[in-house]
Short mmCIF file of C-alpha atoms and ligand atoms in Angstrom, two decimals:
data_model
loop_
_atom_site.label_atom_id
_atom_site.label_comp_id
_atom_site.label_asym_id
_atom_site.label_seq_id
_atom_site.Cartn_x
_atom_site.Cartn_y
_atom_site.Cartn_z
CA MET K 107 -10.66 -24.39 19.39
CA THR K 108 -13.22 -23.56 22.08
CA THR K 109 -15.06 -26.65 23.25
CA ALA K 110 -18.81 -26.37 23.36
CA ALA K 111 -20.42 -27.62 26.54
CA THR K 112 -23.13 -29.20 24.38
CA PRO K 113 -22.76 -29.52 20.63
CA PRO K 114 -25.54 -27.91 18.59
CA VAL K 115 -28.19 -30.60 18.08
CA GLY K 116 -30.90 -30.94 15.48
CA ILE K 117 -29.45 -28.21 13.27
CA PRO K 118 -29.26 -29.36 9.64
CA GLY K 119 -25.96 -29.30 7.78
CA PRO K 120 -23.52 -31.31 5.68
CA GLY K 121 -22.13 -34.39 7.42
CA GLY K 122 -18.61 -34.33 6.01
CA ASP K 123 -15.73 -36.67 6.64
CA LYS K 124 -15.80 -38.96 9.70
CA TYR K 125 -12.64 -37.40 11.19
CA LEU K 126 -12.20 -34.01 9.58
CA GLY K 127 -15.85 -33.04 9.20
CA ASN K 128 -16.20 -30.28 6.61
CA LEU K 129 -12.65 -28.95 6.98
CA HIS K 130 -11.63 -30.13 3.52
CA ALA K 131 -14.81 -28.89 1.78
CA PHE K 132 -14.40 -25.51 3.48
CA SER K 133 -10.68 -25.18 2.81
CA SER K 134 -10.81 -26.11 -0.86
CA ASP K 135 -13.63 -23.70 -1.78
CA PRO K 136 -14.89 -21.65 1.17
CA LEU K 137 -17.13 -19.35 -0.89
CA GLY K 138 -18.77 -22.20 -2.79
CA PHE K 139 -19.10 -24.32 0.34
CA LEU K 140 -20.81 -21.61 2.40
CA THR K 141 -23.10 -20.68 -0.51
CA SER K 142 -24.20 -24.26 -1.09
CA CYS K 143 -24.75 -24.76 2.67
CA SER K 144 -27.03 -21.75 2.74
CA ARG K 145 -28.98 -22.76 -0.38
CA GLU K 146 -29.34 -26.36 0.74
CA TYR K 147 -29.94 -26.11 4.48
CA GLY K 148 -31.55 -22.69 5.00
CA ASP K 149 -31.12 -20.06 7.68
CA VAL K 150 -29.24 -21.99 10.38
CA VAL K 151 -26.62 -24.50 9.22
CA ARG K 152 -24.40 -26.78 11.26
CA LEU K 153 -20.92 -26.52 9.69
CA GLY K 154 -19.12 -28.71 12.20
CA ALA K 155 -19.19 -30.08 15.74
CA ASN K 156 -19.08 -26.58 17.26
CA ASN K 157 -19.75 -24.39 14.25
CA VAL K 158 -22.94 -22.81 12.98
CA LEU K 159 -23.62 -20.55 9.98
CA LEU K 160 -26.48 -18.01 10.11
CA THR K 161 -27.84 -16.75 6.80
CA SER K 162 -31.10 -14.97 7.56
CA PRO K 163 -30.63 -11.17 7.56
CA ASP K 164 -32.66 -10.92 10.78
CA ASP K 165 -30.35 -13.39 12.52
CA VAL K 166 -27.28 -11.50 11.28
CA GLU K 167 -28.70 -8.33 12.82
CA ARG K 168 -29.63 -10.17 16.01
CA MET K 169 -26.10 -11.53 16.35
CA LEU K 170 -24.08 -8.42 15.48
CA VAL K 171 -26.36 -5.73 16.90
CA ASP K 172 -28.86 -6.90 19.55
CA ARG K 173 -26.81 -9.73 21.06
CA ASN K 174 -23.34 -8.34 20.47
CA SER K 175 -22.51 -8.49 24.19
CA LYS K 176 -23.34 -12.20 24.38
CA PHE K 177 -20.60 -13.06 21.88
CA SER K 178 -16.83 -13.06 22.16
CA LYS K 179 -14.96 -11.79 19.15
CA ALA K 180 -11.50 -12.16 20.64
CA SER K 181 -11.77 -15.91 21.11
CA ALA K 182 -13.11 -16.48 17.56
CA ASP K 183 -10.34 -14.29 16.18
CA THR K 184 -7.76 -16.39 17.99
CA ARG K 185 -8.34 -19.17 15.51
CA ARG K 186 -8.11 -16.76 12.61
CA GLY K 187 -4.54 -16.10 13.63
CA SER K 188 -4.64 -12.40 14.31
CA ARG K 189 -4.54 -12.73 18.09
CA ARG K 190 -1.93 -15.35 18.76
CA GLN K 191 0.10 -14.11 15.83
CA GLY K 192 0.73 -10.90 17.57
CA PHE K 193 -1.71 -8.15 18.48
CA PRO K 194 -3.80 -9.37 21.42
CA ARG K 195 -4.05 -5.97 23.13
CA SER K 196 -5.66 -4.09 20.25
CA MET K 197 -9.27 -2.93 20.34
CA MET K 198 -10.13 -5.25 17.49
CA ASN K 199 -9.01 -8.27 19.48
CA SER K 200 -10.62 -7.29 22.79
CA ASP K 201 -14.02 -7.94 24.32
CA GLY K 202 -16.41 -6.54 26.94
CA ALA K 203 -15.42 -3.58 29.10
CA ASP K 204 -11.84 -3.72 27.85
CA TRP K 205 -13.01 -3.34 24.22
CA GLN K 206 -15.43 -0.58 25.21
CA ALA K 207 -12.69 1.49 26.86
CA LYS K 208 -10.40 1.03 23.85
CA ARG K 209 -13.11 1.95 21.34
CA HIS K 210 -13.91 5.01 23.44
CA ARG K 211 -10.23 6.00 23.39
CA MET K 212 -9.96 5.63 19.61
CA ARG K 213 -13.31 7.16 18.61
CA PRO K 214 -12.27 10.85 18.75
CA ALA K 215 -9.47 10.20 16.27
CA PHE K 216 -11.94 8.81 13.72
CA GLY K 217 -14.27 11.81 13.53
CA ARG K 218 -15.10 13.97 10.52
CA GLY K 219 -11.67 15.59 10.76
CA LEU K 220 -9.98 12.35 9.76
CA THR K 221 -12.31 11.76 6.81
CA THR K 222 -11.68 15.33 5.64
CA ARG K 223 -7.96 14.78 5.90
CA ALA K 224 -8.27 11.49 4.01
CA ALA K 225 -10.18 13.26 1.22
CA GLU K 226 -7.42 15.86 1.02
CA ILE K 227 -4.39 13.59 0.96
CA VAL K 228 -5.88 10.93 -1.32
CA HIS K 229 -5.61 13.30 -4.26
CA ALA K 230 -1.85 13.83 -3.97
CA GLN K 231 -1.22 10.15 -3.35
CA GLY K 232 -3.37 9.23 -6.36
CA GLU K 233 -1.36 11.64 -8.52
CA ARG K 234 1.80 9.96 -7.38
CA MET K 235 0.57 6.52 -8.37
CA LEU K 236 -0.90 7.55 -11.71
CA ALA K 237 2.20 9.56 -12.70
CA GLY K 238 3.92 6.20 -13.25
CA TRP K 239 1.22 4.82 -15.57
CA ARG K 240 1.58 4.91 -19.36
CA THR K 241 -1.16 4.08 -21.84
CA GLY K 242 -0.56 0.67 -23.33
CA ALA K 243 1.86 -0.47 -20.57
CA PRO K 244 0.38 -3.31 -18.42
CA ARG K 245 0.17 -2.93 -14.63
CA THR K 246 -0.56 -5.32 -11.80
CA LEU K 247 -3.34 -3.27 -10.27
CA GLN K 248 -3.17 -4.91 -6.84
CA ASP K 249 0.51 -3.98 -6.44
CA ASP K 250 0.09 -0.34 -7.44
CA VAL K 251 -3.02 0.28 -5.37
CA SER K 252 -1.60 -1.46 -2.29
CA VAL K 253 1.31 1.00 -2.15
CA LEU K 254 -1.19 3.83 -2.38
CA THR K 255 -3.61 2.56 0.29
CA LEU K 256 -0.76 1.68 2.64
CA ARG K 257 0.66 5.20 2.26
CA LEU K 258 -2.79 6.60 2.99
CA VAL K 259 -3.37 4.64 6.17
CA THR K 260 0.13 5.27 7.50
CA SER K 261 0.00 8.94 6.61
CA LEU K 262 -3.33 9.31 8.46
CA MET K 263 -1.77 7.75 11.51
CA PHE K 264 1.82 8.93 11.50
CA GLY K 265 1.83 11.91 9.14
CA ASP K 266 5.00 12.37 7.12
CA GLU K 267 6.98 10.63 9.81
CA PHE K 268 6.33 7.40 7.98
CA ARG K 269 8.84 7.30 5.17
CA ASP K 270 8.61 5.27 1.99
CA GLU K 271 11.15 2.74 3.30
CA ASP K 272 8.93 2.20 6.33
CA THR K 273 5.89 1.77 4.09
CA ALA K 274 7.64 -0.86 2.01
CA GLU K 275 8.91 -2.60 5.14
CA VAL K 276 5.48 -2.75 6.77
CA ALA K 277 3.91 -3.99 3.51
CA ARG K 278 6.40 -6.84 3.42
CA LEU K 279 5.85 -7.66 7.06
CA VAL K 280 2.07 -7.71 7.11
CA ALA K 281 1.73 -9.66 3.82
CA PRO K 282 2.14 -13.11 5.40
CA ILE K 283 -0.41 -12.21 8.07
CA MET K 284 -2.97 -11.05 5.48
CA ASP K 285 -2.32 -14.27 3.63
CA LEU K 286 -3.67 -16.36 6.49
CA SER K 287 -6.87 -18.10 5.68
CA THR K 288 -9.97 -17.03 7.53
CA SER K 289 -11.78 -20.06 8.77
CA PRO K 290 -13.95 -20.98 11.69
CA LEU K 291 -12.74 -24.54 11.04
CA LEU K 292 -8.98 -24.60 11.39
CA LEU K 293 -6.03 -26.78 12.17
CA PRO K 294 -5.08 -26.68 15.84
CA GLU K 295 -3.12 -23.58 16.75
CA TRP K 296 0.01 -25.55 17.70
CA VAL K 297 0.64 -26.89 14.18
CA PRO K 298 3.82 -25.02 13.18
CA THR K 299 3.38 -24.09 9.52
CA PRO K 300 6.17 -22.28 7.62
CA ARG K 301 3.86 -19.29 7.32
CA LYS K 302 3.47 -19.03 11.08
CA LEU K 303 7.24 -19.13 11.51
CA ARG K 304 7.61 -16.37 8.92
CA ILE K 305 5.02 -14.30 10.75
CA ARG K 306 6.82 -14.73 14.06
CA ARG K 307 10.03 -13.41 12.51
CA SER K 308 8.18 -10.49 10.91
CA MET K 309 6.59 -9.53 14.20
CA ALA K 310 9.86 -8.62 15.86
CA ARG K 311 10.56 -6.15 13.06
CA VAL K 312 7.05 -4.69 13.00
CA ASP K 313 7.50 -4.19 16.70
CA ARG K 314 10.75 -2.21 16.30
CA THR K 315 9.40 -0.02 13.48
CA LEU K 316 6.17 0.87 15.25
CA ARG K 317 7.77 1.52 18.63
CA ALA K 318 10.19 3.96 17.01
CA LEU K 319 7.34 5.78 15.29
CA ALA K 320 5.28 5.93 18.46
CA ALA K 321 8.20 7.63 20.18
CA SER K 322 8.71 10.17 17.36
CA PRO K 323 7.96 13.92 17.77
CA ALA K 324 4.90 13.57 15.48
CA ALA K 325 3.12 11.72 18.28
CA SER K 326 2.78 15.03 20.14
CA ASP K 327 1.30 16.90 17.20
CA PRO K 328 -2.38 16.25 16.36
CA ASP K 329 -2.02 18.02 13.00
CA ARG K 330 0.84 15.85 11.86
CA ALA K 331 -0.25 12.47 13.16
CA PRO K 332 -3.91 12.62 14.24
CA VAL K 333 -4.48 8.96 15.09
CA LEU K 334 -1.14 8.39 16.78
CA HIS K 335 -1.60 11.58 18.81
CA ALA K 336 -5.13 10.65 19.90
CA LEU K 337 -3.97 7.22 20.99
CA VAL K 338 -0.84 8.33 22.82
CA HIS K 339 -2.78 11.01 24.69
CA GLY K 340 -5.89 8.89 25.11
CA ASP K 341 -7.59 7.95 28.33
CA PRO K 342 -6.65 5.42 29.65
CA LYS K 343 -3.08 5.98 28.49
CA PRO K 344 -2.01 2.95 26.45
CA THR K 345 0.96 0.86 27.47
CA PRO K 346 3.73 0.63 24.82
CA ASP K 347 2.56 -2.90 23.94
CA GLU K 348 -1.04 -1.77 23.58
CA LEU K 349 0.01 1.11 21.37
CA ARG K 350 2.05 -1.21 19.15
CA ASP K 351 -0.89 -3.60 18.84
CA GLU K 352 -3.36 -0.83 18.00
CA LEU K 353 -1.14 0.63 15.30
CA ALA K 354 -0.34 -2.71 13.70
CA THR K 355 -4.00 -3.72 13.67
CA LEU K 356 -5.06 -0.40 12.14
CA ILE K 357 -2.53 -0.78 9.36
CA MET K 358 -3.68 -4.31 8.62
CA ALA K 359 -7.39 -3.49 8.91
CA GLY K 360 -7.07 -0.40 6.77
CA PHE K 361 -4.83 -1.09 3.84
CA GLU K 362 -5.57 -4.43 2.27
CA THR K 363 -9.35 -4.08 2.58
CA THR K 364 -9.32 -0.67 0.87
CA ASN K 365 -6.93 -2.00 -1.75
CA ASP K 366 -9.26 -4.91 -2.50
CA ALA K 367 -12.25 -2.54 -2.70
CA VAL K 368 -10.50 -0.34 -5.29
CA VAL K 369 -9.30 -3.28 -7.38
CA TRP K 370 -12.65 -5.13 -7.41
CA THR K 371 -14.47 -1.91 -8.32
CA SER K 372 -12.07 -1.41 -11.22
CA VAL K 373 -12.54 -5.00 -12.40
CA LEU K 374 -16.30 -4.46 -12.48
CA LEU K 375 -15.95 -1.16 -14.34
CA ALA K 376 -13.65 -2.79 -16.89
CA ARG K 377 -16.40 -5.35 -17.47
CA HIS K 378 -19.16 -2.74 -17.72
CA PRO K 379 -18.10 -0.02 -20.16
CA GLU K 380 -21.32 1.96 -19.90
CA ALA K 381 -20.91 2.33 -16.11
CA ALA K 382 -17.22 3.17 -16.62
CA GLU K 383 -18.14 5.93 -19.03
CA ARG K 384 -20.59 7.38 -16.55
CA VAL K 385 -17.96 7.35 -13.79
CA ARG K 386 -15.52 9.09 -16.11
CA GLU K 387 -17.98 11.86 -16.96
CA GLU K 388 -18.93 12.39 -13.33
CA ALA K 389 -15.31 12.37 -12.18
CA ARG K 390 -14.20 14.84 -14.85
CA THR K 391 -16.86 17.31 -13.78
CA ALA K 392 -16.22 16.75 -10.07
CA PHE K 393 -12.45 17.16 -10.36
CA ALA K 394 -12.83 20.29 -12.45
CA ALA K 395 -15.46 21.91 -10.24
CA THR K 396 -14.36 21.06 -6.69
CA PRO K 397 -11.02 21.16 -4.85
CA ALA K 398 -9.60 17.96 -3.32
CA GLY K 399 -11.61 17.33 -0.15
CA LEU K 400 -14.99 16.21 1.09
CA ALA K 401 -16.90 18.47 -1.33
CA ARG K 402 -15.53 16.40 -4.18
CA MET K 403 -16.90 13.27 -2.55
CA GLU K 404 -20.36 14.80 -2.60
CA ALA K 405 -19.96 15.47 -6.31
CA LEU K 406 -19.42 11.75 -7.02
CA PRO K 407 -22.79 10.09 -6.21
CA TYR K 408 -22.74 7.65 -9.14
CA THR K 409 -19.14 6.59 -8.43
CA HIS K 410 -20.18 6.07 -4.81
CA ALA K 411 -23.05 3.83 -5.98
CA VAL K 412 -20.60 1.83 -8.10
CA VAL K 413 -18.33 1.33 -5.06
CA ARG K 414 -21.26 0.20 -2.90
CA GLU K 415 -22.27 -2.30 -5.54
CA ALA K 416 -18.68 -3.58 -5.75
CA LEU K 417 -18.67 -3.95 -1.94
CA ARG K 418 -21.83 -6.03 -2.31
CA LEU K 419 -20.47 -8.40 -4.94
CA TYR K 420 -16.90 -8.58 -3.64
CA SER K 421 -17.01 -7.60 0.01
CA PRO K 422 -13.36 -7.51 1.17
CA VAL K 423 -14.51 -8.90 4.53
CA TRP K 424 -16.35 -12.01 3.42
CA ILE K 425 -16.87 -13.83 6.72
CA THR K 426 -17.32 -12.82 10.38
CA SER K 427 -17.21 -15.21 13.33
CA ARG K 428 -17.88 -14.92 17.04
CA ASP K 429 -18.10 -17.41 19.92
CA ALA K 430 -21.41 -17.64 21.78
CA MET K 431 -20.86 -17.02 25.50
CA GLU K 432 -24.28 -18.36 26.48
CA ASP K 433 -26.97 -20.59 25.00
CA MET K 434 -29.00 -18.67 22.44
CA GLU K 435 -31.93 -19.33 20.16
CA PHE K 436 -31.63 -18.72 16.41
CA GLY K 437 -34.32 -19.75 13.91
CA GLY K 438 -35.94 -22.08 16.43
CA TYR K 439 -32.70 -23.92 17.31
CA VAL K 440 -30.63 -23.71 20.47
CA VAL K 441 -27.08 -22.65 19.71
CA PRO K 442 -25.15 -23.66 22.83
CA ALA K 443 -22.53 -21.57 24.63
CA GLY K 444 -19.10 -22.21 23.13
CA THR K 445 -20.37 -22.56 19.55
CA THR K 446 -18.54 -20.54 16.90
CA VAL K 447 -21.23 -18.67 15.01
CA THR K 448 -20.39 -17.43 11.52
CA VAL K 449 -22.10 -15.02 9.16
CA SER K 450 -20.88 -14.41 5.63
CA GLN K 451 -21.06 -11.22 3.60
CA TRP K 452 -20.34 -13.28 0.48
CA VAL K 453 -23.43 -15.44 1.08
CA ASN K 454 -25.86 -12.74 2.21
CA HIS K 455 -24.81 -10.10 -0.32
CA ARG K 456 -25.61 -12.56 -3.12
CA ASP K 457 -28.70 -14.20 -1.65
CA PRO K 458 -31.38 -14.27 -4.38
CA ARG K 459 -34.08 -14.16 -1.69
CA HIS K 460 -33.11 -10.57 -0.93
CA TRP K 461 -31.44 -9.30 -4.10
CA GLU K 462 -33.05 -9.25 -7.50
CA SER K 463 -30.59 -10.58 -10.13
CA ALA K 464 -28.21 -11.02 -7.23
CA GLU K 465 -25.18 -11.88 -9.35
CA ASP K 466 -25.56 -8.87 -11.65
CA PHE K 467 -23.63 -5.63 -11.28
CA ARG K 468 -26.28 -2.91 -10.92
CA PRO K 469 -25.08 0.37 -9.39
CA GLU K 470 -28.67 1.69 -9.73
CA ARG K 471 -29.52 -0.29 -6.60
CA TRP K 472 -27.77 2.46 -4.66
CA LEU K 473 -29.29 5.49 -6.34
CA PRO K 474 -32.24 7.36 -4.82
CA GLY K 475 -35.58 5.59 -5.29
CA ALA K 476 -34.12 2.05 -5.37
CA PRO K 477 -35.95 -0.57 -3.26
CA ASP K 478 -34.91 -1.06 0.35
CA PHE K 479 -33.26 -4.24 1.62
CA PRO K 480 -32.97 -5.87 5.06
CA ARG K 481 -30.04 -4.56 7.11
CA GLY K 482 -28.49 -7.99 7.54
CA SER K 483 -28.32 -8.59 3.80
CA TYR K 484 -25.63 -5.93 3.24
CA PHE K 485 -22.91 -5.39 5.82
CA PRO K 486 -19.49 -4.85 4.18
CA PHE K 487 -18.42 -2.80 7.22
CA GLY K 488 -20.14 -5.04 9.78
CA LEU K 489 -23.11 -3.98 11.90
CA GLY K 490 -23.70 -2.83 15.44
CA PRO K 491 -21.25 -1.66 18.09
CA ARG K 492 -18.28 -3.42 16.49
CA ALA K 493 -18.82 -2.11 12.99
CA CYS K 494 -15.78 -0.76 11.18
CA ILE K 495 -14.41 2.37 12.80
CA GLY K 496 -12.72 3.32 9.52
CA ALA K 497 -15.78 2.95 7.27
CA ALA K 498 -16.09 6.65 6.37
CA VAL K 499 -12.36 6.98 5.70
CA ALA K 500 -12.32 3.79 3.61
CA THR K 501 -15.35 4.84 1.54
CA THR K 502 -13.92 8.29 0.90
CA GLU K 503 -10.58 6.86 -0.18
CA THR K 504 -12.09 4.18 -2.41
CA VAL K 505 -14.49 6.54 -4.20
CA HIS K 506 -11.72 9.10 -4.80
CA ILE K 507 -9.16 6.61 -6.07
CA VAL K 508 -11.65 4.93 -8.41
CA ALA K 509 -12.78 8.33 -9.76
CA ASP K 510 -9.19 9.46 -10.27
CA ILE K 511 -8.11 6.29 -12.11
CA TRP K 512 -11.17 6.16 -14.39
CA ARG K 513 -11.22 9.86 -15.14
CA ARG K 514 -7.85 9.48 -16.79
CA PHE K 515 -7.74 5.92 -18.10
CA ARG K 516 -10.00 3.20 -19.35
CA LEU K 517 -8.62 -0.06 -17.94
CA GLU K 518 -8.57 -3.14 -20.10
CA LEU K 519 -8.28 -6.54 -18.41
CA VAL K 520 -5.39 -8.59 -19.79
CA ALA K 521 -6.82 -12.02 -18.94
CA PRO K 522 -10.39 -11.58 -17.64
CA GLU K 523 -10.87 -15.34 -17.37
CA ARG K 524 -7.98 -15.64 -14.91
CA ILE K 525 -9.42 -13.19 -12.37
CA ARG K 526 -10.79 -14.88 -9.28
CA PRO K 527 -11.42 -14.08 -5.62
CA ARG K 528 -8.99 -15.58 -3.14
CA PRO K 529 -10.65 -15.73 0.26
CA ALA K 530 -7.75 -15.11 2.69
CA LEU K 531 -8.08 -12.70 5.64
CA ALA K 532 -9.63 -10.40 3.02
CA LEU K 533 -11.14 -11.30 -0.36
CA GLN K 534 -8.10 -10.75 -2.56
CA PRO K 535 -8.55 -10.23 -6.32
CA MET K 536 -6.09 -12.55 -8.07
CA GLY K 537 -4.78 -12.13 -11.59
CA VAL K 538 -5.80 -8.52 -12.15
CA GLU K 539 -3.41 -7.38 -14.86
CA VAL K 540 -4.66 -4.27 -16.62
CA VAL K 541 -3.63 -2.15 -19.57
CA PRO K 542 -4.45 1.55 -19.14
CA ARG K 543 -5.91 2.96 -22.37
CA ALA K 544 -6.65 6.53 -23.36
CA TRP K 545 -10.36 7.37 -23.45
C1 LIG V 276 -13.00 -1.05 2.35
C2 LIG V 276 -12.30 -1.05 3.46
C3 LIG V 276 -12.73 -1.69 4.75
C4 LIG V 276 -13.63 -2.71 4.98
C5 LIG V 276 -14.44 -3.47 3.95
C6 LIG V 276 -13.67 -2.93 6.41
C7 LIG V 276 -14.50 -3.87 7.03
C8 LIG V 276 -14.59 -4.05 8.39
C9 LIG V 276 -15.53 -4.95 9.04
C10 LIG V 276 -16.54 -5.84 8.32
C11 LIG V 276 -15.34 -4.83 10.38
C12 LIG V 276 -16.15 -5.56 11.47
C13 LIG V 276 -15.60 -6.93 11.72
C14 LIG V 276 -16.44 -7.71 12.73
O1 LIG V 276 -17.63 -7.43 12.94
O2 LIG V 276 -15.89 -8.66 13.28
C15 LIG V 276 -14.26 -3.90 10.58
C16 LIG V 276 -13.77 -3.55 11.82
C17 LIG V 276 -12.73 -2.66 11.98
N1 LIG V 276 -12.13 -1.89 11.01
FE1 LIG V 276 -12.55 -1.91 9.03
N2 LIG V 276 -12.81 -2.06 7.02
C18 LIG V 276 -12.22 -1.28 6.06
C19 LIG V 276 -11.31 -0.26 6.25
C20 LIG V 276 -10.83 0.12 7.48
C21 LIG V 276 -9.92 1.22 7.71
C22 LIG V 276 -9.41 2.19 6.63
C23 LIG V 276 -9.61 1.21 9.04
C24 LIG V 276 -8.73 2.12 9.84
C25 LIG V 276 -7.77 2.88 9.42
C26 LIG V 276 -10.35 0.12 9.66
C27 LIG V 276 -10.32 -0.22 11.00
C28 LIG V 276 -11.14 -1.14 11.61
C29 LIG V 276 -11.10 -1.44 13.04
C30 LIG V 276 -10.14 -0.85 14.05
C31 LIG V 276 -12.11 -2.39 13.28
C32 LIG V 276 -12.45 -3.06 14.61
C33 LIG V 276 -13.59 -2.38 15.28
C34 LIG V 276 -13.95 -3.00 16.64
O3 LIG V 276 -13.56 -4.13 16.91
O4 LIG V 276 -14.59 -2.30 17.42
N3 LIG V 276 -11.08 -0.51 8.68
N4 LIG V 276 -13.84 -3.41 9.35
#
């Protein structure tokens, strides 16, 4: 953990255990702990010796947008496991000029062309998933949708070069990494947990699979493998290690988050039949009137509102941390250089100061004419220069998949009381067994 030159002083926060501070309180219930810190201590909360939580929307914006260059993301991510566990050369794990050059290299691949392609292929992939569903036969939604979203992200990057065996292999390999907890307060990096050993073994195989794909003929064809092509031919030309790290990070960033978004949206629709009915009607009309593609997306405004509301209540990315590289003022306190500063989508998206009936599912919040809200109170895709590069692709995929599922089936939750969020690297929905029913 980075050592602060001076610990943050005078900032209110829970005292915690003499030796472990708030590590136990955080680890046993991170969502509850962060929420109660925010409600009890206000806008700036001291979580530990070198850890601060910011909850005011203005401070979130200040941190992620205005002062982005004064924070290091790579060093905060180190403790979250993603860096040491394998992909240190990716854009996501870089900072400063290095990050800027990598973002610049990747940006052309993530233009409108990629979103259009996503809108086109999502239909066929959705068909494939739903062809296996039977009314009355229970499904584990998370498992089905994860195969679909993994196929989507790999197909956008590698085209058809990525076979089903590869998809299954990568899913198996990245699972232990996605399972890592996300915490600004963690055990020292050197503690060898069984999970870390499993990840190390997986990495060697991820490495072999991705290197082979990067060397495949598809890499020279922008129509077949748009992202891979843009990266391989990017400026500056990536080293083989850099390329491997970029691809692995894109797969991890893109598939589980989208999966979680689809599953949480479906859980909410299953709990709100009137919204589900409206999605079904809209989707039926949209699918009948428009071909697969971006035009269909435009014909699904209510479904889009439902997805945005699901991203508010169950944001797949529920926490974001950075290390301050210089002393900074937040809410009248000095946050010294070296402090890990955390903001939480879970906390801000449900803050009753900024959301009326914050805990309620209300898609109307996202329809024209709804009241405005501060920027830093809703940021499922982050804010500022480091916001999600895949946001448009992810939104398009999620809206399409949700529309396709609900147009055909009404999902019934098998054990609604067992469903709960598991805050790992993403906010995983646990216990989502569903029975597809005919409308
Ligand atoms: C619903 C799905 C998704 C959600 C909720 C999501 C959320 C986020 C968030 C919150 C960040 C910013 C993290 C920070 O500020 O530290 C981020 C960054 C990123 N996302 Fe996504 N994401 C999603 C899907 C995708 C997809 C589909 C891709 C690519 C195929 C992707 C690629 C990335 C990359 C590369 C970054 C790093 C950007 C940078 O460091 O400059 N994401 N994502």
